[in-house]
PDB file of C-alpha atoms in Angstrom:
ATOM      1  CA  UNK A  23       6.097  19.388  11.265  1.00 32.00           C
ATOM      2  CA  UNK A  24       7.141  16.645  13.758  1.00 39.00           C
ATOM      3  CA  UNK A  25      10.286  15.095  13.055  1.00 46.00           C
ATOM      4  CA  UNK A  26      10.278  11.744  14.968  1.00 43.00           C
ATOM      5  CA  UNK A  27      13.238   9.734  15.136  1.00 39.00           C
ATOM      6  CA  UNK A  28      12.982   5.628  14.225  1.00 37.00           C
ATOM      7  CA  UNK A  29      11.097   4.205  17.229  1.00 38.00           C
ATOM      8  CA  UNK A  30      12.752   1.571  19.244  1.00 37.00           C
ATOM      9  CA  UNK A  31      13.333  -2.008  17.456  1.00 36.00           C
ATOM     10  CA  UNK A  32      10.695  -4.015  18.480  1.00 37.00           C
ATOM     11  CA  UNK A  33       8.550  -1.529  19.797  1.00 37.00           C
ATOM     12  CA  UNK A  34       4.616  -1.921  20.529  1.00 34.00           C
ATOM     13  CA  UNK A  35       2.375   0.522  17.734  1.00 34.00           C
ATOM     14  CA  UNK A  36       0.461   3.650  18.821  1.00 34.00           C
ATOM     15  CA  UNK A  37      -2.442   3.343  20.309  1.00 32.00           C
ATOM     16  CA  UNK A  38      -5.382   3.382  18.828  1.00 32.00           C
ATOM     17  CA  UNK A  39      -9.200   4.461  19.667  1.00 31.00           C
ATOM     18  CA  UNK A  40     -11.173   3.115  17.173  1.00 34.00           C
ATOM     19  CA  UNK A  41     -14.775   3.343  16.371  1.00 36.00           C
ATOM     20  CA  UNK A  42     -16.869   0.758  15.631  1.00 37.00           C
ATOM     21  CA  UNK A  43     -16.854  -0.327  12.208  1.00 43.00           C
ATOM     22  CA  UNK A  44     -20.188   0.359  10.096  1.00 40.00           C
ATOM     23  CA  UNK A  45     -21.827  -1.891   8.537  1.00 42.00           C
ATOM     24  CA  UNK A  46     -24.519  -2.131   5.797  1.00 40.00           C
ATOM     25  CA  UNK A  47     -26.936   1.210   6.398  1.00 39.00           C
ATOM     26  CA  UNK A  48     -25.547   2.311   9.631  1.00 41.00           C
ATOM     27  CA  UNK A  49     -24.492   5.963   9.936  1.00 42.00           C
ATOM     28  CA  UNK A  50     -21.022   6.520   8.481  1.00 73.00           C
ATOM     29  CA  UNK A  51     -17.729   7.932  11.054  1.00 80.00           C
ATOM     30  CA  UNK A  52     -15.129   9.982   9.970  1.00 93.00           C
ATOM     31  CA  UNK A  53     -12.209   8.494  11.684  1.00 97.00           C
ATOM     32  CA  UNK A  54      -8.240   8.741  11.653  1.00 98.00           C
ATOM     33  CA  UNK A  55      -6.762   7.252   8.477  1.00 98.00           C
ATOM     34  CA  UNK A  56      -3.178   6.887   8.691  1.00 98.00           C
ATOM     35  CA  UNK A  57      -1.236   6.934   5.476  1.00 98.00           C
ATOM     36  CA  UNK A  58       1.918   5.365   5.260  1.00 98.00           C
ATOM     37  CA  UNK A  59       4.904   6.075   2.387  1.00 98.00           C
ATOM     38  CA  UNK A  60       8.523   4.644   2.706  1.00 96.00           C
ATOM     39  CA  UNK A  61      10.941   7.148   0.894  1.00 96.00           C
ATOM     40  CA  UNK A  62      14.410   6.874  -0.302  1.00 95.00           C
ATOM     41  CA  UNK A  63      15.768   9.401  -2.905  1.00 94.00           C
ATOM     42  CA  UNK A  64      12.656   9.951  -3.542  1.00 93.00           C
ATOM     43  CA  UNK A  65      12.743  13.900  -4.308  1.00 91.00           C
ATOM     44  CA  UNK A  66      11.769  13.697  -8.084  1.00 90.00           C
ATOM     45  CA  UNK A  67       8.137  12.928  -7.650  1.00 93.00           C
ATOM     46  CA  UNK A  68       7.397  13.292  -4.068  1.00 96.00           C
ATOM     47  CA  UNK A  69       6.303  16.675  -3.536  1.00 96.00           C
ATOM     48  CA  UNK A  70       3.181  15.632  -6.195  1.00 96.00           C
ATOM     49  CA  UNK A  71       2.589  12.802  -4.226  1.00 97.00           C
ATOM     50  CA  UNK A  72       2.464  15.140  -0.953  1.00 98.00           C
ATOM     51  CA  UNK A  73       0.510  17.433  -2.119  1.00 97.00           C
ATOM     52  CA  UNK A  74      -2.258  14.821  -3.722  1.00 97.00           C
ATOM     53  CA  UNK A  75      -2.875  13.462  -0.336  1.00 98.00           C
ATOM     54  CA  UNK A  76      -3.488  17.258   0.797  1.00 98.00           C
ATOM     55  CA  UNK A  77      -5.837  17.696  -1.843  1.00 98.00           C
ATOM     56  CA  UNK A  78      -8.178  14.794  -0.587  1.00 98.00           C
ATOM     57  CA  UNK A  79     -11.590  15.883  -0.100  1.00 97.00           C
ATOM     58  CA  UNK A  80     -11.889  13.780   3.196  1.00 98.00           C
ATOM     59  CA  UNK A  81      -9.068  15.822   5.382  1.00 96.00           C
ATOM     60  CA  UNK A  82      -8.854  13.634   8.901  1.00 97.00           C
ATOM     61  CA  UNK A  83      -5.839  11.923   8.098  1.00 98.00           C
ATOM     62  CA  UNK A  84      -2.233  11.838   9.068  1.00 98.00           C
ATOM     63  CA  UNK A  85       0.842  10.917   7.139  1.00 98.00           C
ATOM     64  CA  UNK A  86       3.595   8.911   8.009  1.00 98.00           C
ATOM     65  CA  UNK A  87       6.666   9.425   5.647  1.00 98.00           C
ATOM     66  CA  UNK A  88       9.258   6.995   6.770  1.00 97.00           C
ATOM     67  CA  UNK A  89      12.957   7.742   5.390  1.00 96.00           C
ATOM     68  CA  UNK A  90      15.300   5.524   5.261  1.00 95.00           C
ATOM     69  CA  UNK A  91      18.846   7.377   4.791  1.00 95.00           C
ATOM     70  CA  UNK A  92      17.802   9.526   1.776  1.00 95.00           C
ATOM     71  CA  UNK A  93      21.057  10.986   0.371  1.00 95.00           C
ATOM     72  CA  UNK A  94      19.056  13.666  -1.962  1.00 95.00           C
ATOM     73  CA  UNK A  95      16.594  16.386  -1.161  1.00 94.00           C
ATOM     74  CA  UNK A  96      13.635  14.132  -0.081  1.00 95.00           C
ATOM     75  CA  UNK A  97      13.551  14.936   4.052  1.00 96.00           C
ATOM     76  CA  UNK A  98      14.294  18.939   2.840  1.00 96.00           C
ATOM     77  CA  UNK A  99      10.585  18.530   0.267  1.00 97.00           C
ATOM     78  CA  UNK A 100       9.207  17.186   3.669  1.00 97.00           C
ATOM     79  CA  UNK A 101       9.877  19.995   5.984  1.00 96.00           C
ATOM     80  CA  UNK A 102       8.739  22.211   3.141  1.00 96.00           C
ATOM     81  CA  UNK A 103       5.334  21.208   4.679  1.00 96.00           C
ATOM     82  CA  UNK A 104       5.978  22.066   7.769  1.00 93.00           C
ATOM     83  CA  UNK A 105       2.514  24.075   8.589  1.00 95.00           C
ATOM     84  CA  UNK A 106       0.185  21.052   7.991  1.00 97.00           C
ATOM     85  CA  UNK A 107       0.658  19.188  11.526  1.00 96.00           C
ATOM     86  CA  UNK A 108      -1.386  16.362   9.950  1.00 98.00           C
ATOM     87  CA  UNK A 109       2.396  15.309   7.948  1.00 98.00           C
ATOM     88  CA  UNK A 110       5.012  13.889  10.053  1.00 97.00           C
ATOM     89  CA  UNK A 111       8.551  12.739   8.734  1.00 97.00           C
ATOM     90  CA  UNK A 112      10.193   9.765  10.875  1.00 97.00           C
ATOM     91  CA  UNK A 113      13.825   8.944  10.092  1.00 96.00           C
ATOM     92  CA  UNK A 114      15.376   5.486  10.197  1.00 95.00           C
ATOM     93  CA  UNK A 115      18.891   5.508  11.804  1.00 94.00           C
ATOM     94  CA  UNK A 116      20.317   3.053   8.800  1.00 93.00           C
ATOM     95  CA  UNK A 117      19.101   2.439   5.350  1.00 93.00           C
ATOM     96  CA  UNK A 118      16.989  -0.794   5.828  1.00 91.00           C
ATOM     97  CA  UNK A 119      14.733  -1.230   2.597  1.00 90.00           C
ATOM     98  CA  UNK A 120      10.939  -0.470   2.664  1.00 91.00           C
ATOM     99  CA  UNK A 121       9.593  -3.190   4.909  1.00 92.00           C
ATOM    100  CA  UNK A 122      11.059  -1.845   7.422  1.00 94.00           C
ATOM    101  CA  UNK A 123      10.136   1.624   6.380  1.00 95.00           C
ATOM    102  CA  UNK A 124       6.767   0.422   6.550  1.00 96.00           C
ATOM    103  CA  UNK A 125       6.578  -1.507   9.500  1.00 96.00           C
ATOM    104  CA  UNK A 126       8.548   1.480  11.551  1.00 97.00           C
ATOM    105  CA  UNK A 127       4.807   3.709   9.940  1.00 97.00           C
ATOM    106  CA  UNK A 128       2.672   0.562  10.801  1.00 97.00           C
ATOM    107  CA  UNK A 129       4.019   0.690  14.470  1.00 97.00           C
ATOM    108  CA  UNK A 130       3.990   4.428  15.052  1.00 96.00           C
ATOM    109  CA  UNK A 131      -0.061   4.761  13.031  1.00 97.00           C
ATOM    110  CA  UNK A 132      -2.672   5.990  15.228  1.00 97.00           C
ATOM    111  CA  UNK A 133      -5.073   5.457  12.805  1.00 97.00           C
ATOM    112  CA  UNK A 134      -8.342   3.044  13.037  1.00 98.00           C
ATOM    113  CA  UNK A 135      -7.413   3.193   8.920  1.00 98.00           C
ATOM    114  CA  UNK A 136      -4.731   2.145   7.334  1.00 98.00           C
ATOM    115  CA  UNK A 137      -3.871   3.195   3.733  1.00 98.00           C
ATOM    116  CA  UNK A 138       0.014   2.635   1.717  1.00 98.00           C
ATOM    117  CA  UNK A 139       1.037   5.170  -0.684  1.00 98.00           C
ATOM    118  CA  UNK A 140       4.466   4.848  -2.274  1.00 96.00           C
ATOM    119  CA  UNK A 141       6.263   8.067  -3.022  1.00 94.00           C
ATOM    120  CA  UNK A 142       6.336   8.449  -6.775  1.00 93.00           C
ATOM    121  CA  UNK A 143       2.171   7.374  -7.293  1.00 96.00           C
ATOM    122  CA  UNK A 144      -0.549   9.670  -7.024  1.00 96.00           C
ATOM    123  CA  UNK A 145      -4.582   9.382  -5.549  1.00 98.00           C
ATOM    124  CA  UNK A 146      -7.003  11.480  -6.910  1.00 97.00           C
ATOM    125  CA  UNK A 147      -8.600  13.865  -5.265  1.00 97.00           C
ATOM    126  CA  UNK A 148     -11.730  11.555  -3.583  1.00 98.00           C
ATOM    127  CA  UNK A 149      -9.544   8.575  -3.173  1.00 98.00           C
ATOM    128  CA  UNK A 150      -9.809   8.298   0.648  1.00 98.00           C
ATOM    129  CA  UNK A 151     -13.679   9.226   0.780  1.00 98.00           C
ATOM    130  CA  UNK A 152     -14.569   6.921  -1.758  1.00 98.00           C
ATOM    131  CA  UNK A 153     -13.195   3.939  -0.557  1.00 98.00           C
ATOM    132  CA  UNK A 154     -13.926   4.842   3.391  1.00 98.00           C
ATOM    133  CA  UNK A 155     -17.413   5.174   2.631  1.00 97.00           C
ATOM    134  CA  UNK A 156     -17.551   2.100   0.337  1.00 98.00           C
ATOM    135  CA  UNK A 157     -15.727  -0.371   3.196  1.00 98.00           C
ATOM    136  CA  UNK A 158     -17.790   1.556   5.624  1.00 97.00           C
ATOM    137  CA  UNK A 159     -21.059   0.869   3.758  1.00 97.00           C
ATOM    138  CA  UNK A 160     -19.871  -3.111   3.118  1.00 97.00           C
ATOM    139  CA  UNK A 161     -18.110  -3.534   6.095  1.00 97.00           C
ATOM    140  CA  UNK A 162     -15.201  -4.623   4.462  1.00 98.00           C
ATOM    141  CA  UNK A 163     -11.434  -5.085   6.567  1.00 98.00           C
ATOM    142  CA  UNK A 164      -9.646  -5.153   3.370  1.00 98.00           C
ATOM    143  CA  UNK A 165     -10.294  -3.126   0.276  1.00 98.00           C
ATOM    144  CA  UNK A 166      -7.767  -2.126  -2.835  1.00 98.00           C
ATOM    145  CA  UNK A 167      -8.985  -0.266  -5.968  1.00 98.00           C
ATOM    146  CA  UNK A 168      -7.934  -0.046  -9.832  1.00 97.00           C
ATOM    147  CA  UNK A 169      -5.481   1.929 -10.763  1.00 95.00           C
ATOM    148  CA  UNK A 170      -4.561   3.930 -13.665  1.00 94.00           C
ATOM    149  CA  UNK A 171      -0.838   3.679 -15.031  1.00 92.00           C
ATOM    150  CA  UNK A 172       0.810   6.504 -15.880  1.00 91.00           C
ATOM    151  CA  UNK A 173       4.900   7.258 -17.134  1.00 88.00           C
ATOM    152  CA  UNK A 174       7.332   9.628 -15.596  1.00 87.00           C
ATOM    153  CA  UNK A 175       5.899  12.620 -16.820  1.00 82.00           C
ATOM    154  CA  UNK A 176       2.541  11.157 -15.392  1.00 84.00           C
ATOM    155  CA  UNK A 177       0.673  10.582 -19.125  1.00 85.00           C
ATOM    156  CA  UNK A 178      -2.053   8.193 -18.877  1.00 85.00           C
ATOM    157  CA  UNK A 179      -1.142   4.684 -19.996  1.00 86.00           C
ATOM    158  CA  UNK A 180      -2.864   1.299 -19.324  1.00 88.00           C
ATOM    159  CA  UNK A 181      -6.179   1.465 -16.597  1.00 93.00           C
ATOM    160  CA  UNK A 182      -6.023  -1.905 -14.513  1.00 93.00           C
ATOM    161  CA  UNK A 183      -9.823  -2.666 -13.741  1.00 94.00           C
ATOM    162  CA  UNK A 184      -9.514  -4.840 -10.148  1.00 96.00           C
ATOM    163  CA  UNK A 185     -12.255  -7.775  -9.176  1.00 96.00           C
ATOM    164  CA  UNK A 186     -14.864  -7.030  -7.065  1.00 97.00           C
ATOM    165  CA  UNK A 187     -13.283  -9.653  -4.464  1.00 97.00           C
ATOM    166  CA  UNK A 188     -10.185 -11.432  -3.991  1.00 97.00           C
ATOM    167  CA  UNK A 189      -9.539 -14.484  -1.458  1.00 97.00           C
ATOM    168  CA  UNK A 190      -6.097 -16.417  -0.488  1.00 97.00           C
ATOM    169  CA  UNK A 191      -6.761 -18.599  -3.174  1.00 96.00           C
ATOM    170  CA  UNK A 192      -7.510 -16.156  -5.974  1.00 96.00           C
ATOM    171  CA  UNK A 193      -4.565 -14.250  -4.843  1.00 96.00           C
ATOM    172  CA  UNK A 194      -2.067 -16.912  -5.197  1.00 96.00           C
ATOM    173  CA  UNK A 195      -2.754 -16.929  -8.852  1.00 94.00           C
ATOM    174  CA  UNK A 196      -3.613 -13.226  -9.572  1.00 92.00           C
ATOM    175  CA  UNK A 197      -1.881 -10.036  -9.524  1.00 86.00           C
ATOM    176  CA  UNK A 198      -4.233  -7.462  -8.786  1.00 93.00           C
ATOM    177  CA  UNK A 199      -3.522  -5.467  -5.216  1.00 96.00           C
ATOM    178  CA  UNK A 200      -1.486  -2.891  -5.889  1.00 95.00           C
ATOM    179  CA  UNK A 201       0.178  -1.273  -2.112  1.00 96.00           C
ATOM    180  CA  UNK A 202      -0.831   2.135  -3.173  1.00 97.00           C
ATOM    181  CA  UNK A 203      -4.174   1.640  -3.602  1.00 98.00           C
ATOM    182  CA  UNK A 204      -4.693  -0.401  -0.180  1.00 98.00           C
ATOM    183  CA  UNK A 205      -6.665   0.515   3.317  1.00 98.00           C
ATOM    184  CA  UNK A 206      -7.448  -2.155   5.222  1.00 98.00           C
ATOM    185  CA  UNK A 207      -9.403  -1.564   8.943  1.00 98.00           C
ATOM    186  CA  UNK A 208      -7.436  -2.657  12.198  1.00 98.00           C
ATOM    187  CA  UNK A 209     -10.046  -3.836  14.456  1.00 97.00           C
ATOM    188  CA  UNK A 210     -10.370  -6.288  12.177  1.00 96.00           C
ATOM    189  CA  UNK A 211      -7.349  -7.127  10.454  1.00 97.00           C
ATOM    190  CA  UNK A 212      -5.255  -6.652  13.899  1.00 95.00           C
ATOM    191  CA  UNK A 213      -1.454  -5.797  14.903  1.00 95.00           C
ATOM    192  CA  UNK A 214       0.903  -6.945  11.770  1.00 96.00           C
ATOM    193  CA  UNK A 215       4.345  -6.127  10.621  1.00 96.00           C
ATOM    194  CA  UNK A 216       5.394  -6.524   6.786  1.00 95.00           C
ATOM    195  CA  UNK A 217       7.805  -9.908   6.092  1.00 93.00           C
ATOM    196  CA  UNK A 218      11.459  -8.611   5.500  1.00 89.00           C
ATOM    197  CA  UNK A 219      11.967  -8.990   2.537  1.00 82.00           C
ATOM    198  CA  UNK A 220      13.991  -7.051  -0.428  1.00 75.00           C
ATOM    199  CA  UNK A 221      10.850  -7.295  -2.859  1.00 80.00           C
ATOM    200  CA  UNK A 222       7.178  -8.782  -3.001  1.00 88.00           C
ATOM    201  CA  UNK A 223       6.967  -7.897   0.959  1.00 92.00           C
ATOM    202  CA  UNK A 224       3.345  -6.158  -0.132  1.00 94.00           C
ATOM    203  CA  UNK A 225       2.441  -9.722  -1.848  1.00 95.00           C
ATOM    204  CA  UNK A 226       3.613 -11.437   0.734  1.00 95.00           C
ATOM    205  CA  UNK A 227       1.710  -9.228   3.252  1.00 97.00           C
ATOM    206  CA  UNK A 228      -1.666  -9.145   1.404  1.00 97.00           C
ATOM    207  CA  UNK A 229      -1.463 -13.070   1.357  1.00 97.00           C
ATOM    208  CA  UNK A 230      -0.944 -13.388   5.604  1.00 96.00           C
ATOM    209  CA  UNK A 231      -3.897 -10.498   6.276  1.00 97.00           C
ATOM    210  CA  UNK A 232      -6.141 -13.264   4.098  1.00 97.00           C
ATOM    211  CA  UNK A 233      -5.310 -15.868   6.180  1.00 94.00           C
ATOM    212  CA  UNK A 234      -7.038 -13.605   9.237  1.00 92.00           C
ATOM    213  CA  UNK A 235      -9.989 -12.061   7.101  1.00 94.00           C
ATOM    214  CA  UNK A 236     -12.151 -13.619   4.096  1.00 92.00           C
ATOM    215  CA  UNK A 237     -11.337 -11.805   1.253  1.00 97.00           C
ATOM    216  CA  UNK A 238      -9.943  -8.319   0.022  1.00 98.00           C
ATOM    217  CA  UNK A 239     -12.694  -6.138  -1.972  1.00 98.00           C
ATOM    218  CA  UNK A 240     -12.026  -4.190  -5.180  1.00 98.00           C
ATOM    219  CA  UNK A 241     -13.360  -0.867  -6.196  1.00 98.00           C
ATOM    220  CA  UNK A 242     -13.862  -0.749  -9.889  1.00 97.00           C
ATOM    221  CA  UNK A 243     -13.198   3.315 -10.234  1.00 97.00           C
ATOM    222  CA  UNK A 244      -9.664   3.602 -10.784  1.00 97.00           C
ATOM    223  CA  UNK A 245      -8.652   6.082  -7.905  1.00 98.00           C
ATOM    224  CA  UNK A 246      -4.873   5.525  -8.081  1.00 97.00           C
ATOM    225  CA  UNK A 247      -2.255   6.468 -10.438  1.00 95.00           C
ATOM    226  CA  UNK A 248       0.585   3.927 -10.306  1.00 93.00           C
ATOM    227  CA  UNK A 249       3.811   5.287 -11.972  1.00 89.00           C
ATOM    228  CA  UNK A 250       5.876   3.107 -14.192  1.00 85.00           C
ATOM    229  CA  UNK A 251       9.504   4.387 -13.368  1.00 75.00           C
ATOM    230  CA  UNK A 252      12.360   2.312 -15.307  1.00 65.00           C
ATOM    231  CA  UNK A 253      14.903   0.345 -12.794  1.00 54.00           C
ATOM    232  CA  UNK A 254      12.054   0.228 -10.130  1.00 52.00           C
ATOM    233  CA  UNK A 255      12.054  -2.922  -7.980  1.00 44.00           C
ATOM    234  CA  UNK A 256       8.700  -3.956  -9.540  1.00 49.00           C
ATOM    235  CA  UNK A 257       9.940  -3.279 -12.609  1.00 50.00           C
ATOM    236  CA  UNK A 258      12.038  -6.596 -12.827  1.00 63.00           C
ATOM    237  CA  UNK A 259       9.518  -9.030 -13.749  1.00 67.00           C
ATOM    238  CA  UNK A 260      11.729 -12.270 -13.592  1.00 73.00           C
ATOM    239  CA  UNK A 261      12.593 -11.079 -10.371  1.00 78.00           C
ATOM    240  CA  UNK A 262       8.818 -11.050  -9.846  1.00 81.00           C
ATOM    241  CA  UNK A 263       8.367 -14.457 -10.695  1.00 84.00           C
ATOM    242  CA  UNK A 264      10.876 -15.962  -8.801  1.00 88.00           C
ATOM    243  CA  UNK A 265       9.559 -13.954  -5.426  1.00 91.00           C
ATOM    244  CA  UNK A 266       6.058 -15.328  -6.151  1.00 93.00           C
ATOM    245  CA  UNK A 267       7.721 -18.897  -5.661  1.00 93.00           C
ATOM    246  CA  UNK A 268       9.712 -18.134  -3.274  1.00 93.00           C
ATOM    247  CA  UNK A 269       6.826 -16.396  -0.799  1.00 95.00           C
ATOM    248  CA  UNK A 270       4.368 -19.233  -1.778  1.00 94.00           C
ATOM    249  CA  UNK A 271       6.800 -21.827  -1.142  1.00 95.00           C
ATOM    250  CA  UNK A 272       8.808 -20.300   2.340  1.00 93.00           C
ATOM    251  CA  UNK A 273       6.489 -18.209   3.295  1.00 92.00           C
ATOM    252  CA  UNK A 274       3.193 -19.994   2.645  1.00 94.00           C
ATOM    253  CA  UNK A 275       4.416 -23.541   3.329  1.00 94.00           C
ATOM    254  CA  UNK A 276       2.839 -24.673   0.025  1.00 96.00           C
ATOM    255  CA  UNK A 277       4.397 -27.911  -1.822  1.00 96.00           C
ATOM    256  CA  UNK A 278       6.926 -26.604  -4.802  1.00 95.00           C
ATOM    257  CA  UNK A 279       4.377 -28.333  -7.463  1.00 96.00           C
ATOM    258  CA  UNK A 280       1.653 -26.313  -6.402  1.00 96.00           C
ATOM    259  CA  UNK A 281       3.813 -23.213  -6.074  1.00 95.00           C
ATOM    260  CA  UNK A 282       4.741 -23.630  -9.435  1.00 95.00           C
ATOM    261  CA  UNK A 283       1.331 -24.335 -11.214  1.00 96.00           C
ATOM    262  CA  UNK A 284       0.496 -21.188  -9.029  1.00 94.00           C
ATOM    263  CA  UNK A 285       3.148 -18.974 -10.271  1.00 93.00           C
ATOM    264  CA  UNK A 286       2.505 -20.324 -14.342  1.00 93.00           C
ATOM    265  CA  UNK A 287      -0.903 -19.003 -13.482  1.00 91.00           C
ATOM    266  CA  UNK A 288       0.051 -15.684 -11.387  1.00 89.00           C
ATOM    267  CA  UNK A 289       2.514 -15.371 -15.178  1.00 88.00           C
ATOM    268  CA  UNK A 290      -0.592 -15.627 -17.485  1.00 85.00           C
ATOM    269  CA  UNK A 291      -3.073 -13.487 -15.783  1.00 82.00           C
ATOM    270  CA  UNK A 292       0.071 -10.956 -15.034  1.00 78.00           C
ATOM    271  CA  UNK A 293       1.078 -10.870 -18.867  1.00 74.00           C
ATOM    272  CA  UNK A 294      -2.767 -10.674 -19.830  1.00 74.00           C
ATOM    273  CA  UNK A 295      -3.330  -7.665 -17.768  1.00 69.00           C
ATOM    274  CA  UNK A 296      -0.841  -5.492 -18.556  1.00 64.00           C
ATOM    275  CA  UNK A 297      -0.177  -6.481 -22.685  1.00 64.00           C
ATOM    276  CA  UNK A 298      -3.868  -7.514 -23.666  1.00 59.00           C
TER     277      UNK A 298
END
């Protein structure tokens, strides 16, 4: 296993050799798809998590797993894989929060994909062919699937069934990309770091990628399992609220009346989807 230490602050991402990206009919590639998972204390569930992304039945990919000053076991469960070459662990030199954990795995992917995977959720087994071939096929930038929700002990709970397509509008009144179950194609969607911020830097994110592409597509399958761990930062959902305001508001530039018939919306569909 490489162990790579945090790159430089500020530093310029890998380099990348893409192909070119298919579209409708056109023979599909089998390119580099870099996975990306921030962990911190994160040894309960991550060796499952590991070990689904080695079970994927499309196998040229590489995994970034950014720590960020785990006190527990969680860089030890890495090294554990030491004999696939295809997992790499990079440490941060102080704790920092997950956008930074991410952006340090954006800068450093190699990738012409780019997929998120936290370290407590779960893809099944086809999750990466599935959804290459079906942005391949549609020659889609920006693609998310449904998820199935699970508990600690990963039994089944709720299935979240996504849209076929979501736009910056939609988005700023739905909840329905969930990080885990993103890939999104750099040629297209370009060089971008993740806003610093202590929560809803993924919402945040998805909105400023559809400012640069038209819309994000949904697969209906659900080929993520989300797990619902208690005290998680997603968890919090008046927390939640208040970061859809404040992103909309400071980080959109939208007008505080809009922002907040926006977030009474993002509330409704959010309560409707998980309780109805």
């Amino acid at each position: 296993m490489q162990n790579i230490q945090s790159p430089t602050k500020g530093g310029s991402p890998a380099a990348v050799h893409p192909t070119p990206h298919e579209g409708q009919g056109a023979a599909l590639s089998s390119p580099l798809i870099t996975i990306v998972t921030p962990v911190f204390n994160s040894g309960r569930f991550l060796r499952h998590t590991i070990a689904a992304v080695q079970a994927q039945t499309y196998s040229h990919w590489e995994m970034l797993l950014i720590d960020d000053c785990s006190t527990d076991d969680t860089c030890d469960i890495i090294r554990s894989f030491h004999d696939d070459h295809r997992i790499h662990l990079l440490k941060l030199d102080h704790n920092s929060g997950a956008a930074v954990a991410r952006n340090t795995g954006i800068r450093q992917a190699r990738g012409e994909y780019l997929a998120f995977l936290d370290s407590d959720d779960i893809w099944k087994p086809d999750k990466l062919q599935k959804q290459l071939t079906f942005m391949q096929k549609g020659g889609y930038s920006f693609s998310f699937t449904s998820l199935q929700m699970v508990d600690e002990d990963g039994n089944p709970k709720k299935t979240i069934t996504v849209p076929p397509r979501a736009d910056y509008r939609y988005l700023l009144q739905h909840t329905v990309i969930a990080t885990s179950t993103v890939m999104l194609h750099m040629p297209d969607i370009g060089t971008f770091q993740m806003p610093l911020r202590r929560g809803g830097q993924d919402y945040a994110t998805w909105l400023m990628l559809l400012r640069r592409t038209e819309a994000a597509y949904g697969i209906a399958e659900p080929l993520t399992q989300y797990r619902l761990c208690a005290g998680s930062l997603s968890s919090n959902k008046l927390q939640s609220v208040k970061q859809v305001f404040q992103i909309q508001t400071q980080g959109e530039h939208i007008g505080k009346l809009r922002a907040a018939v926006n977030t009474l919306a993002f509330c409704f569909y959010a309560f409707k989807k998980h309780y109805l």
